[in-house]
Amino acid sequence: MMTLTHPAAVTYLGLPGYVFAWLIFVSALSMFSYIIYRRYLLIRFGKPDPRFSDIGKRVLDLIVYGFIQKRQPRYLWAGLIHIMIFWGFVVLGLRSIDLVSQGLSLPFLRPLMQTGFGPFYDTFKDIFELVVLGACLWAILRRALVKHERYEGSHAFEAYFVLFLISFLMITDMFYEGSMLLLNKSQETFLPASRLAALVLSGSSPRFLTGTHMWSYWLHLITFFFFLNFLPLGKHFHIITALPNVFLRKLEKGGIKPAQWGVEDIDELETLGVEKFEDFTWKHILDFYTCTECGRCSDNCPANITGRPLSPKMLTLKLRDHGYHKVPVFGSMDKEGTKGDEKAESLPMIGGLISRDEIWSCTTCGACEEECPVFIEYIDKIIDMRRHLIETSQNPKTFNQVLMHFEKTGNPFGKPATKRTDWVKELEDTDVRVLKKGDEVDVLYFVDSYGSYDPAAQAIAAAIVKGLNSAGIDFGILGPREKDSGHQVRRMGEEGLFQLLVEENMETLSSVRFKRIITTDPHALNTLKKDYPGDFEVFHYTQFFQSLIETLIVASSPSGSTPVTTAAWLKPKCSANIMPTMP
């Protein structure tokens, strides 16, 4: 057994290793700080975006989706690989801090490692080094051999390079510890990764082992800091930004962001929607940083699956690269979007870099957002780009007729408001109350445009009112005073027209009193709940009837006595903007 000198305590070129360790540490952190600052500059250009509500839920989601990685196993093998590498980073983070602090002659973790925690952590650390190394090799083989379509367009070389760097970090630490085991003849702690390295080095001379011990440390240190600085330069920035992005995620699905946060009247805005990169919100720019290029979004996008030109992943990558070009890590950027004498982009961002066909191909279904493991948002970005296209008359010509119908008649069919109740006149022995100003009902049935005009949807509306009558529900419809909910209009990007429809509908809704709203169209349901002001209690008719049936069953006595009346299920009347909670 021989006493080993720590590599940082050895003299190199007449200087102690600690000097070189400090040089590496200071230069690496200075460079990292500079790179992060440049990335921050790009985020700072973004528009406002409130993301700090409901901190408790955000912390819980961070634990569930960020640390537990709940969404990862949906793609089983890729998910397991990612979870193994992620938790390897978590566990081995303490090891990296310990090695760096030793090199700086600030071994503040040494007292902890000399307690009973030390041997336990060393074993745990060694196990995870093997797990991470195995996961990296597995990932390399999957990418090389399987070649999933969802990886097309991703930065393949960078993926291989980062997997190599991670593997190299594991190997250098294994050989650093393994050579020390052989030199010190230590057999006390169970260290599977280090023992494996020692097995490879068995039979080597003491001089070779000493050299391996020294160079493994320095290579590990240099690789660690190189890796740290490499992360913000490409797709693996998500290693740093993923957890913040999960914490700052959009908490409520279905709603669409306003034209600009903090601006109630869109007439105050000089431009509408997203034309330039700086028109995105700061959170949406953080989304670009966080994309892992896994391709799950595109793999589940119905537009992409059916051959439309939209790929959510490629949309993000193109916009991210565009942003990186506008504010490069090295080089200046002037207000005209130039990098030195070089033009940042030869094409406009919207209609050029991102084609109109891509933007209009989106169905706003949300499948991409539902699948993304780091909660990147796509729908709000797409709609913001559509707002710009609509404002600048770059929308498909087929939209013009439909939008004109909405504006003139309040529905996409262009039919007069007086015909909204024609389907009611055809019903026999079924009472349907058309509400007037000041009327009160228990349930307001918001029929919307398709239920009012489309023959197939009219049949559903007729069945609903018959069911409401049979159940003895006090209900009514708005009839000619009702306008389309505006779901399609807003998602087409016609924000001004949507606000007009909302204003007219809110005026009508405020003129009557009701307890809850039921709808036929799930789109109207979503818009009334998520995009309208006020706190309406809105249900799809299937939800309403299911709850009604369940309540009546529970209210029935075991002896078969008459159930409670349906009116007892409804709560006391209230104004349209203060709605009770369903029991």
Tab-separated table of N, CA and C in Angstrom, residues 464 467-468 471 473 516 518-519 539-555 566 569 582-583:
chain	number	residue	atom	x	y	z
A	464	ILE	N	-81.802	16.768	-27.049
A	464	ILE	CA	-81.411	17.348	-25.759
A	464	ILE	C	-82.596	18.040	-25.108
A	467	GLY	N	-85.010	15.633	-23.740
A	467	GLY	CA	-84.523	15.057	-22.498
A	467	GLY	C	-84.677	16.007	-21.330
A	468	LEU	N	-84.408	17.285	-21.556
A	468	LEU	CA	-84.561	18.289	-20.494
A	468	LEU	C	-86.018	18.416	-20.069
A	471	ALA	N	-87.051	15.403	-17.999
A	471	ALA	CA	-86.489	15.449	-16.652
A	471	ALA	C	-87.081	16.559	-15.812
A	473	ILE	N	-86.587	19.788	-16.186
A	473	ILE	CA	-85.615	20.852	-15.962
A	473	ILE	C	-86.171	22.181	-16.477
A	516	ARG	N	-76.556	27.443	-14.517
A	516	ARG	CA	-75.471	26.806	-15.251
A	516	ARG	C	-75.812	26.775	-16.732
A	518	ILE	N	-75.385	24.562	-20.382
A	518	ILE	CA	-75.004	23.313	-21.043
A	518	ILE	C	-74.858	23.604	-22.539
A	519	THR	N	-73.986	22.858	-23.178
A	519	THR	CA	-73.733	23.049	-24.605
A	519	THR	C	-73.772	21.711	-25.334
A	539	PHE	N	-71.229	22.991	-18.790
A	539	PHE	CA	-71.115	21.541	-18.922
A	539	PHE	C	-71.536	21.107	-20.320
A	540	HIS	N	-70.876	20.091	-20.805
A	540	HIS	CA	-71.365	19.426	-22.008
A	540	HIS	C	-72.643	18.689	-21.622
A	541	TYR	N	-73.571	18.572	-22.568
A	541	TYR	CA	-74.860	17.977	-22.221
A	541	TYR	C	-74.709	16.549	-21.688
A	542	THR	N	-73.691	15.829	-22.161
A	542	THR	CA	-73.494	14.463	-21.671
A	542	THR	C	-73.089	14.466	-20.195
A	543	GLN	N	-72.279	15.445	-19.797
A	543	GLN	CA	-71.907	15.571	-18.390
A	543	GLN	C	-73.134	15.904	-17.546
A	544	PHE	N	-73.959	16.803	-18.057
A	544	PHE	CA	-75.135	17.249	-17.310
A	544	PHE	C	-76.094	16.085	-17.067
A	545	PHE	N	-76.412	15.339	-18.129
A	545	PHE	CA	-77.366	14.237	-17.979
A	545	PHE	C	-76.789	13.103	-17.132
A	546	GLN	N	-75.498	12.847	-17.262
A	546	GLN	CA	-74.895	11.810	-16.438
A	546	GLN	C	-74.981	12.174	-14.959
A	547	SER	N	-74.648	13.403	-14.622
A	547	SER	CA	-74.719	13.834	-13.227
A	547	SER	C	-76.152	13.815	-12.724
A	548	LEU	N	-77.087	14.201	-13.586
A	548	LEU	CA	-78.503	14.190	-13.202
A	548	LEU	C	-78.971	12.774	-12.907
A	549	ILE	N	-78.621	11.842	-13.777
A	549	ILE	CA	-79.023	10.447	-13.575
A	549	ILE	C	-78.411	9.886	-12.301
A	550	GLU	N	-77.115	10.139	-12.091
A	550	GLU	CA	-76.443	9.632	-10.887
A	550	GLU	C	-77.049	10.206	-9.624
A	551	THR	N	-77.421	11.488	-9.665
A	551	THR	CA	-78.018	12.125	-8.495
A	551	THR	C	-79.385	11.533	-8.182
A	552	LEU	N	-80.163	11.275	-9.226
A	552	LEU	CA	-81.488	10.710	-9.013
A	552	LEU	C	-81.408	9.284	-8.480
A	553	ILE	N	-80.426	8.521	-8.946
A	553	ILE	CA	-80.265	7.150	-8.473
A	553	ILE	C	-79.904	7.135	-6.986
A	554	VAL	N	-78.953	8.019	-6.626
A	554	VAL	CA	-78.534	8.090	-5.228
A	554	VAL	C	-79.681	8.542	-4.348
A	555	ALA	N	-80.510	9.490	-4.881
A	555	ALA	CA	-81.603	10.038	-4.086
A	555	ALA	C	-82.755	9.052	-3.902
A	566	THR	N	-86.248	16.847	-9.608
A	566	THR	CA	-85.038	17.343	-10.262
A	566	THR	C	-84.715	18.758	-9.828
A	569	TRP	N	-82.118	19.167	-7.187
A	569	TRP	CA	-80.710	18.966	-7.579
A	569	TRP	C	-80.048	20.298	-7.922
A	582	MET	N	-71.334	22.536	-9.099
A	582	MET	CA	-72.185	21.355	-9.218
A	582	MET	C	-71.938	20.414	-8.053
A	583	PRO	N	-72.992	19.830	-7.473
A	583	PRO	CA	-72.806	18.906	-6.352
A	583	PRO	C	-72.075	17.654	-6.769
